[in-house]
Amino acid sequence: ELKVEQNPLFLSMQEGKNYTIYCNYSTTSDRLYWYRQDPGKSLESLFVLLSNGAVKQEGRLMASLDTKARLSTLHITAAVHDLSATYFCAVSNYGGSQGNLIFGKGTKLSVKP
Amino acid sequence: KAGVTQTPRYLIKTRGQQVTLSCSPISGHRSVSWYQQTPGQGLQFLFEYFSETQRNKGNFPGRFSGRQFSNSRSEMNVSTLELGDSALYLCASSSDGWAGGGYTFGSGTRLTVV
């Protein structure tokens, strides 16, 4: 069974600071996704990482994928309050009984002034 | 380009009743997956439909069923509702289910069972 672990699960940051969210997964996969969820809302796609060494950046967020280490990171630069949300990573598991996407438990990010 | 449309947005049902949720994927997308999200269990896969066929199924009881129509719209049905079925139900649309471009999620249906 593929497992996806995110840490930390809760993160309280000061505005202007940097931090990294980690996503480890237990078996080989070559696709990883990052999503953002605001309270009571759906999942918004942030990044799709398709290969080892992939790095994508959008605004203050940067995601990377190391398939050999089975690790993805989501780096937050100079956090602002608008980034407060829950961030999920999801690993591709096409055809598996757990579904095509296996999600981590999410990291609840709170950015304080 | 229209997104993924889920209806209704909110539902309140009584234990023992049944419920049907609807999902219209992005035009041209043939794969629809359903997920249940709860605070305790997180996001769990229910099933995936592709071209009107159930292609994959998660570990949920038979009370949970679904179908997909020729226009790719999908419905999910839960019979004999239990309190534990209260959750946010999300559907995800992709072109083929093996989505290099990712999966697009609908706004979800919030089901409350009382």
PDB file of C-alpha atoms in Angstrom:
ATOM      1  CA  GLU A   1       0.000   0.000   0.000  1.00  0.00           C
ATOM      2  CA  LEU A   2       1.375   3.365  -0.995  1.00  0.00           C
ATOM      3  CA  LYS A   3       1.685   5.835   1.869  1.00  0.00           C
ATOM      4  CA  VAL A   4       2.131   9.569   1.610  1.00  0.00           C
ATOM      5  CA  GLU A   5       3.389  11.493   4.594  1.00  0.00           C
ATOM      6  CA  GLN A   6       3.449  15.230   4.908  1.00  0.00           C
ATOM      7  CA  ASN A   7       5.157  17.237   7.558  1.00  0.00           C
ATOM      8  CA  PRO A   8       4.550  19.324   9.360  1.00  0.00           C
ATOM      9  CA  LEU A   9       0.785  18.914   9.656  1.00  0.00           C
ATOM     10  CA  PHE A  10       0.414  22.345  11.205  1.00  0.00           C
ATOM     11  CA  LEU A  11       2.560  25.346  10.493  1.00  0.00           C
ATOM     12  CA  SER A  12       2.239  28.787  11.974  1.00  0.00           C
ATOM     13  CA  MET A  13       4.440  31.324  10.252  1.00  0.00           C
ATOM     14  CA  GLN A  14       5.179  34.972  10.546  1.00  0.00           C
ATOM     15  CA  GLU A  15       4.740  37.094   7.477  1.00  0.00           C
ATOM     16  CA  GLY A  16       7.980  37.537   5.601  1.00  0.00           C
ATOM     17  CA  LYS A  17       9.507  34.251   6.748  1.00  0.00           C
ATOM     18  CA  ASN A  18      10.485  31.240   4.662  1.00  0.00           C
ATOM     19  CA  TYR A  19       9.522  27.643   5.278  1.00  0.00           C
ATOM     20  CA  THR A  20       9.362  24.241   3.598  1.00  0.00           C
ATOM     21  CA  ILE A  21       6.683  21.568   3.622  1.00  0.00           C
ATOM     22  CA  TYR A  22       7.872  18.011   3.025  1.00  0.00           C
ATOM     23  CA  CYS A  23       6.073  15.185   1.270  1.00  0.00           C
ATOM     24  CA  ASN A  24       7.499  11.659   1.482  1.00  0.00           C
ATOM     25  CA  TYR A  25       5.972   8.678  -0.255  1.00  0.00           C
ATOM     26  CA  SER A  26       6.624   4.986   0.150  1.00  0.00           C
ATOM     27  CA  THR A  27       6.810   3.465  -3.326  1.00  0.00           C
ATOM     28  CA  THR A  28       7.909   4.458  -6.776  1.00  0.00           C
ATOM     29  CA  SER A  29       5.859   7.069  -8.538  1.00  0.00           C
ATOM     30  CA  ASP A  30       6.795   9.479 -11.249  1.00  0.00           C
ATOM     31  CA  ARG A  31       4.081  12.066 -10.794  1.00  0.00           C
ATOM     32  CA  LEU A  32       3.341  14.270  -7.872  1.00  0.00           C
ATOM     33  CA  TYR A  33       0.770  16.979  -7.411  1.00  0.00           C
ATOM     34  CA  TRP A  34       0.375  19.838  -4.986  1.00  0.00           C
ATOM     35  CA  TYR A  35      -3.028  21.268  -4.140  1.00  0.00           C
ATOM     36  CA  ARG A  36      -4.267  24.112  -2.024  1.00  0.00           C
ATOM     37  CA  GLN A  37      -7.549  24.036  -0.112  1.00  0.00           C
ATOM     38  CA  ASP A  38      -9.187  26.999   1.582  1.00  0.00           C
ATOM     39  CA  PRO A  39     -11.674  26.271   4.397  1.00  0.00           C
ATOM     40  CA  GLY A  40     -14.889  24.810   3.057  1.00  0.00           C
ATOM     41  CA  LYS A  41     -13.618  24.991  -0.505  1.00  0.00           C
ATOM     42  CA  SER A  42     -12.401  22.552  -3.113  1.00  0.00           C
ATOM     43  CA  LEU A  43      -8.868  21.632  -4.110  1.00  0.00           C
ATOM     44  CA  GLU A  44      -7.002  24.066  -6.305  1.00  0.00           C
ATOM     45  CA  SER A  45      -4.183  22.648  -8.381  1.00  0.00           C
ATOM     46  CA  LEU A  46      -0.846  24.327  -7.715  1.00  0.00           C
ATOM     47  CA  PHE A  47       1.823  22.189  -9.330  1.00  0.00           C
ATOM     48  CA  VAL A  48       2.184  19.023 -11.366  1.00  0.00           C
ATOM     49  CA  LEU A  49       5.653  17.495 -11.129  1.00  0.00           C
ATOM     50  CA  LEU A  50       6.306  14.885 -13.781  1.00  0.00           C
ATOM     51  CA  SER A  51       9.916  13.867 -13.543  1.00  0.00           C
ATOM     52  CA  ASN A  52      12.870  13.526 -11.256  1.00  0.00           C
ATOM     53  CA  GLY A  53      14.459  16.868 -10.583  1.00  0.00           C
ATOM     54  CA  ALA A  54      11.380  18.818 -11.676  1.00  0.00           C
ATOM     55  CA  VAL A  55      11.132  22.255 -10.147  1.00  0.00           C
ATOM     56  CA  LYS A  56       8.208  24.604 -10.611  1.00  0.00           C
ATOM     57  CA  GLN A  57       7.614  28.053  -9.212  1.00  0.00           C
ATOM     58  CA  GLU A  58       4.570  30.248  -8.969  1.00  0.00           C
ATOM     59  CA  GLY A  59       4.805  33.454  -7.031  1.00  0.00           C
ATOM     60  CA  ARG A  60       6.045  32.741  -3.508  1.00  0.00           C
ATOM     61  CA  LEU A  61       5.692  28.975  -3.885  1.00  0.00           C
ATOM     62  CA  MET A  62       8.237  26.607  -5.340  1.00  0.00           C
ATOM     63  CA  ALA A  63       7.850  22.836  -5.610  1.00  0.00           C
ATOM     64  CA  SER A  64      10.452  20.217  -6.377  1.00  0.00           C
ATOM     65  CA  LEU A  65      10.523  16.460  -6.858  1.00  0.00           C
ATOM     66  CA  ASP A  66      13.233  13.914  -6.116  1.00  0.00           C
ATOM     67  CA  THR A  67      11.897  10.544  -7.239  1.00  0.00           C
ATOM     68  CA  LYS A  68      14.966   8.669  -6.020  1.00  0.00           C
ATOM     69  CA  ALA A  69      14.495   9.959  -2.496  1.00  0.00           C
ATOM     70  CA  ARG A  70      10.691   9.735  -2.898  1.00  0.00           C
ATOM     71  CA  LEU A  71      10.484  13.286  -1.660  1.00  0.00           C
ATOM     72  CA  SER A  72       8.811  16.456  -2.779  1.00  0.00           C
ATOM     73  CA  THR A  73       9.112  19.841  -1.146  1.00  0.00           C
ATOM     74  CA  LEU A  74       6.947  22.937  -1.256  1.00  0.00           C
ATOM     75  CA  HIS A  75       8.980  25.966  -0.344  1.00  0.00           C
ATOM     76  CA  ILE A  76       7.316  29.173   0.767  1.00  0.00           C
ATOM     77  CA  THR A  77       9.256  32.387   0.371  1.00  0.00           C
ATOM     78  CA  ALA A  78       8.430  35.542   2.299  1.00  0.00           C
ATOM     79  CA  ALA A  79       5.035  34.310   3.423  1.00  0.00           C
ATOM     80  CA  VAL A  80       1.988  36.548   3.259  1.00  0.00           C
ATOM     81  CA  HIS A  81      -1.380  36.149   4.939  1.00  0.00           C
ATOM     82  CA  ASP A  82      -3.054  35.166   1.641  1.00  0.00           C
ATOM     83  CA  LEU A  83      -1.074  31.931   1.648  1.00  0.00           C
ATOM     84  CA  SER A  84      -2.950  30.703   4.718  1.00  0.00           C
ATOM     85  CA  ALA A  85      -4.649  27.467   3.635  1.00  0.00           C
ATOM     86  CA  THR A  86      -4.205  23.703   3.779  1.00  0.00           C
ATOM     87  CA  TYR A  87      -1.706  22.268   1.311  1.00  0.00           C
ATOM     88  CA  PHE A  88      -1.907  18.686   0.096  1.00  0.00           C
ATOM     89  CA  CYS A  89       0.536  16.654  -1.860  1.00  0.00           C
ATOM     90  CA  ALA A  90      -0.771  13.725  -3.868  1.00  0.00           C
ATOM     91  CA  VAL A  91       1.130  10.920  -5.522  1.00  0.00           C
ATOM     92  CA  SER A  92       0.080   9.205  -8.714  1.00  0.00           C
ATOM     93  CA  ASN A  93      -0.916   5.583  -8.224  1.00  0.00           C
ATOM     94  CA  TYR A  94      -2.658   4.850 -11.464  1.00  0.00           C
ATOM     95  CA  GLY A  95      -4.827   1.738 -11.320  1.00  0.00           C
ATOM     96  CA  GLY A  96      -4.199   1.068  -7.662  1.00  0.00           C
ATOM     97  CA  SER A  97      -7.122   0.246  -5.390  1.00  0.00           C
ATOM     98  CA  GLN A  98      -6.336   3.299  -3.310  1.00  0.00           C
ATOM     99  CA  GLY A  99      -7.144   5.386  -6.367  1.00  0.00           C
ATOM    100  CA  ASN A 100      -5.209   7.239  -8.988  1.00  0.00           C
ATOM    101  CA  LEU A 101      -4.144   9.850  -6.466  1.00  0.00           C
ATOM    102  CA  ILE A 102      -2.974   9.132  -2.945  1.00  0.00           C
ATOM    103  CA  PHE A 103      -3.128  12.193  -0.750  1.00  0.00           C
ATOM    104  CA  GLY A 104      -1.123  13.202   2.248  1.00  0.00           C
ATOM    105  CA  LYS A 105      -2.992  14.395   5.327  1.00  0.00           C
ATOM    106  CA  GLY A 106      -2.349  18.013   4.445  1.00  0.00           C
ATOM    107  CA  THR A 107      -0.382  20.815   6.036  1.00  0.00           C
ATOM    108  CA  LYS A 108      -2.474  23.554   7.588  1.00  0.00           C
ATOM    109  CA  LEU A 109      -0.571  26.782   7.129  1.00  0.00           C
ATOM    110  CA  SER A 110      -1.379  29.891   9.106  1.00  0.00           C
ATOM    111  CA  VAL A 111       0.504  33.065   8.283  1.00  0.00           C
ATOM    112  CA  LYS A 112       0.328  35.721  10.962  1.00  0.00           C
ATOM    113  CA  PRO A 113       1.222  39.404  10.649  1.00  0.00           C
TER     114      PRO A 113
ATOM    115  CA  LYS B   1     -13.563  26.906 -20.384  1.00  0.00           C
ATOM    116  CA  ALA B   2     -16.098  25.685 -17.846  1.00  0.00           C
ATOM    117  CA  GLY B   3     -14.728  23.891 -14.831  1.00  0.00           C
ATOM    118  CA  VAL B   4     -15.996  20.860 -12.994  1.00  0.00           C
ATOM    119  CA  THR B   5     -19.562  21.312 -11.787  1.00  0.00           C
ATOM    120  CA  GLN B   6     -20.901  19.472  -8.789  1.00  0.00           C
ATOM    121  CA  THR B   7     -24.481  19.621  -7.629  1.00  0.00           C
ATOM    122  CA  PRO B   8     -25.918  20.142  -5.165  1.00  0.00           C
ATOM    123  CA  ARG B   9     -23.461  22.123  -3.063  1.00  0.00           C
ATOM    124  CA  TYR B  10     -25.070  21.213   0.232  1.00  0.00           C
ATOM    125  CA  LEU B  11     -27.334  18.402   1.360  1.00  0.00           C
ATOM    126  CA  ILE B  12     -28.861  17.434   4.657  1.00  0.00           C
ATOM    127  CA  LYS B  13     -30.269  13.926   4.868  1.00  0.00           C
ATOM    128  CA  THR B  14     -31.591  11.645   7.565  1.00  0.00           C
ATOM    129  CA  ARG B  15     -30.050   8.329   8.489  1.00  0.00           C
ATOM    130  CA  GLY B  16     -31.399   5.527   6.333  1.00  0.00           C
ATOM    131  CA  GLN B  17     -32.180   7.742   3.372  1.00  0.00           C
ATOM    132  CA  GLN B  18     -30.338   7.654   0.095  1.00  0.00           C
ATOM    133  CA  VAL B  19     -28.686  10.445  -1.835  1.00  0.00           C
ATOM    134  CA  THR B  20     -27.479  11.108  -5.369  1.00  0.00           C
ATOM    135  CA  LEU B  21     -24.690  13.535  -6.185  1.00  0.00           C
ATOM    136  CA  SER B  22     -23.825  14.791  -9.646  1.00  0.00           C
ATOM    137  CA  CYS B  23     -20.582  15.787 -11.329  1.00  0.00           C
ATOM    138  CA  SER B  24     -20.119  17.290 -14.781  1.00  0.00           C
ATOM    139  CA  PRO B  25     -16.471  17.159 -15.854  1.00  0.00           C
ATOM    140  CA  ILE B  26     -14.598  19.597 -18.023  1.00  0.00           C
ATOM    141  CA  SER B  27     -15.713  19.338 -21.612  1.00  0.00           C
ATOM    142  CA  GLY B  28     -13.716  16.656 -23.382  1.00  0.00           C
ATOM    143  CA  HIS B  29     -12.605  14.940 -20.184  1.00  0.00           C
ATOM    144  CA  ARG B  30     -13.649  11.329 -20.008  1.00  0.00           C
ATOM    145  CA  SER B  31     -12.383  10.385 -16.566  1.00  0.00           C
ATOM    146  CA  VAL B  32     -14.274  11.244 -13.402  1.00  0.00           C
ATOM    147  CA  SER B  33     -13.031  10.207  -9.977  1.00  0.00           C
ATOM    148  CA  TRP B  34     -14.858  10.596  -6.690  1.00  0.00           C
ATOM    149  CA  TYR B  35     -13.273  11.269  -3.308  1.00  0.00           C
ATOM    150  CA  GLN B  36     -14.633  11.526   0.196  1.00  0.00           C
ATOM    151  CA  GLN B  37     -13.015  14.042   2.509  1.00  0.00           C
ATOM    152  CA  THR B  38     -13.463  13.917   6.267  1.00  0.00           C
ATOM    153  CA  PRO B  39     -11.429  15.505   9.061  1.00  0.00           C
ATOM    154  CA  GLY B  40     -10.483  12.115  10.477  1.00  0.00           C
ATOM    155  CA  GLN B  41      -9.713  10.098   7.358  1.00  0.00           C
ATOM    156  CA  GLY B  42      -8.641  12.824   4.967  1.00  0.00           C
ATOM    157  CA  LEU B  43      -9.170  12.324   1.249  1.00  0.00           C
ATOM    158  CA  GLN B  44     -10.197   8.809   0.323  1.00  0.00           C
ATOM    159  CA  PHE B  45     -10.803   7.433  -3.146  1.00  0.00           C
ATOM    160  CA  LEU B  46     -14.259   6.097  -3.924  1.00  0.00           C
ATOM    161  CA  PHE B  47     -14.180   5.171  -7.599  1.00  0.00           C
ATOM    162  CA  GLU B  48     -13.196   6.249 -11.078  1.00  0.00           C
ATOM    163  CA  TYR B  49     -15.260   6.137 -14.238  1.00  0.00           C
ATOM    164  CA  PHE B  50     -13.899   6.359 -17.728  1.00  0.00           C
ATOM    165  CA  SER B  51     -16.058   6.247 -20.843  1.00  0.00           C
ATOM    166  CA  GLU B  52     -19.062   4.973 -18.875  1.00  0.00           C
ATOM    167  CA  THR B  53     -17.105   2.122 -17.249  1.00  0.00           C
ATOM    168  CA  GLN B  54     -15.993   1.862 -13.673  1.00  0.00           C
ATOM    169  CA  ARG B  55     -12.276   1.516 -14.028  1.00  0.00           C
ATOM    170  CA  ASN B  56     -11.220   1.510 -10.396  1.00  0.00           C
ATOM    171  CA  LYS B  57     -12.864   1.242  -7.016  1.00  0.00           C
ATOM    172  CA  GLY B  58     -11.700   2.083  -3.527  1.00  0.00           C
ATOM    173  CA  ASN B  59     -12.426   0.318  -0.262  1.00  0.00           C
ATOM    174  CA  PHE B  60     -15.912   1.545   0.467  1.00  0.00           C
ATOM    175  CA  PRO B  61     -18.989  -0.561   1.185  1.00  0.00           C
ATOM    176  CA  GLY B  62     -21.439  -1.437  -1.536  1.00  0.00           C
ATOM    177  CA  ARG B  63     -23.791   1.304  -0.323  1.00  0.00           C
ATOM    178  CA  PHE B  64     -21.607   3.614  -2.364  1.00  0.00           C
ATOM    179  CA  SER B  65     -22.148   3.294  -6.079  1.00  0.00           C
ATOM    180  CA  GLY B  66     -21.777   5.375  -9.155  1.00  0.00           C
ATOM    181  CA  ARG B  67     -22.264   5.581 -12.853  1.00  0.00           C
ATOM    182  CA  GLN B  68     -21.206   7.632 -15.805  1.00  0.00           C
ATOM    183  CA  PHE B  69     -23.280   8.701 -18.751  1.00  0.00           C
ATOM    184  CA  SER B  70     -22.364   9.003 -22.399  1.00  0.00           C
ATOM    185  CA  ASN B  71     -21.761  12.741 -21.985  1.00  0.00           C
ATOM    186  CA  SER B  72     -19.215  11.908 -19.230  1.00  0.00           C
ATOM    187  CA  ARG B  73     -21.394  13.299 -16.464  1.00  0.00           C
ATOM    188  CA  SER B  74     -21.191  11.102 -13.415  1.00  0.00           C
ATOM    189  CA  GLU B  75     -23.469  10.423 -10.505  1.00  0.00           C
ATOM    190  CA  MET B  76     -22.663   8.961  -7.159  1.00  0.00           C
ATOM    191  CA  ASN B  77     -25.278   7.289  -4.991  1.00  0.00           C
ATOM    192  CA  VAL B  78     -25.153   6.447  -1.323  1.00  0.00           C
ATOM    193  CA  SER B  79     -27.910   4.270   0.040  1.00  0.00           C
ATOM    194  CA  THR B  80     -28.939   3.693   3.644  1.00  0.00           C
ATOM    195  CA  LEU B  81     -27.070   6.714   4.876  1.00  0.00           C
ATOM    196  CA  GLU B  82     -25.124   6.545   8.116  1.00  0.00           C
ATOM    197  CA  LEU B  83     -23.911   9.388  10.310  1.00  0.00           C
ATOM    198  CA  GLY B  84     -20.352   8.564   9.281  1.00  0.00           C
ATOM    199  CA  ASP B  85     -21.172   9.365   5.671  1.00  0.00           C
ATOM    200  CA  SER B  86     -21.199  13.058   6.528  1.00  0.00           C
ATOM    201  CA  ALA B  87     -18.368  14.476   4.476  1.00  0.00           C
ATOM    202  CA  LEU B  88     -17.312  16.662   1.603  1.00  0.00           C
ATOM    203  CA  TYR B  89     -17.588  14.684  -1.618  1.00  0.00           C
ATOM    204  CA  LEU B  90     -15.294  15.835  -4.374  1.00  0.00           C
ATOM    205  CA  CYS B  91     -15.120  14.774  -7.956  1.00  0.00           C
ATOM    206  CA  ALA B  92     -12.040  15.144 -10.104  1.00  0.00           C
ATOM    207  CA  SER B  93     -11.965  15.449 -13.863  1.00  0.00           C
ATOM    208  CA  SER B  94      -9.103  14.480 -16.124  1.00  0.00           C
ATOM    209  CA  SER B  95      -8.716  13.770 -19.787  1.00  0.00           C
ATOM    210  CA  ASP B  96      -7.720  10.155 -19.348  1.00  0.00           C
ATOM    211  CA  GLY B  97      -7.206   9.425 -15.643  1.00  0.00           C
ATOM    212  CA  TRP B  98      -3.485   9.167 -16.225  1.00  0.00           C
ATOM    213  CA  ALA B  99      -3.235  12.864 -16.147  1.00  0.00           C
ATOM    214  CA  GLY B 100       0.036  14.458 -16.948  1.00  0.00           C
ATOM    215  CA  GLY B 101      -1.836  17.690 -16.849  1.00  0.00           C
ATOM    216  CA  GLY B 102      -3.339  16.980 -13.486  1.00  0.00           C
ATOM    217  CA  TYR B 103      -6.767  16.534 -12.101  1.00  0.00           C
ATOM    218  CA  THR B 104      -9.281  19.357 -11.747  1.00  0.00           C
ATOM    219  CA  PHE B 105     -11.587  19.174  -8.786  1.00  0.00           C
ATOM    220  CA  GLY B 106     -15.138  20.419  -8.482  1.00  0.00           C
ATOM    221  CA  SER B 107     -16.369  22.596  -5.641  1.00  0.00           C
ATOM    222  CA  GLY B 108     -17.693  19.597  -3.822  1.00  0.00           C
ATOM    223  CA  THR B 109     -20.950  18.542  -2.230  1.00  0.00           C
ATOM    224  CA  ARG B 110     -21.163  18.900   1.530  1.00  0.00           C
ATOM    225  CA  LEU B 111     -23.351  16.070   2.828  1.00  0.00           C
ATOM    226  CA  THR B 112     -24.618  16.142   6.374  1.00  0.00           C
ATOM    227  CA  VAL B 113     -26.417  13.091   7.732  1.00  0.00           C
ATOM    228  CA  VAL B 114     -28.545  13.671  10.837  1.00  0.00           C
TER     229      VAL B 114
END
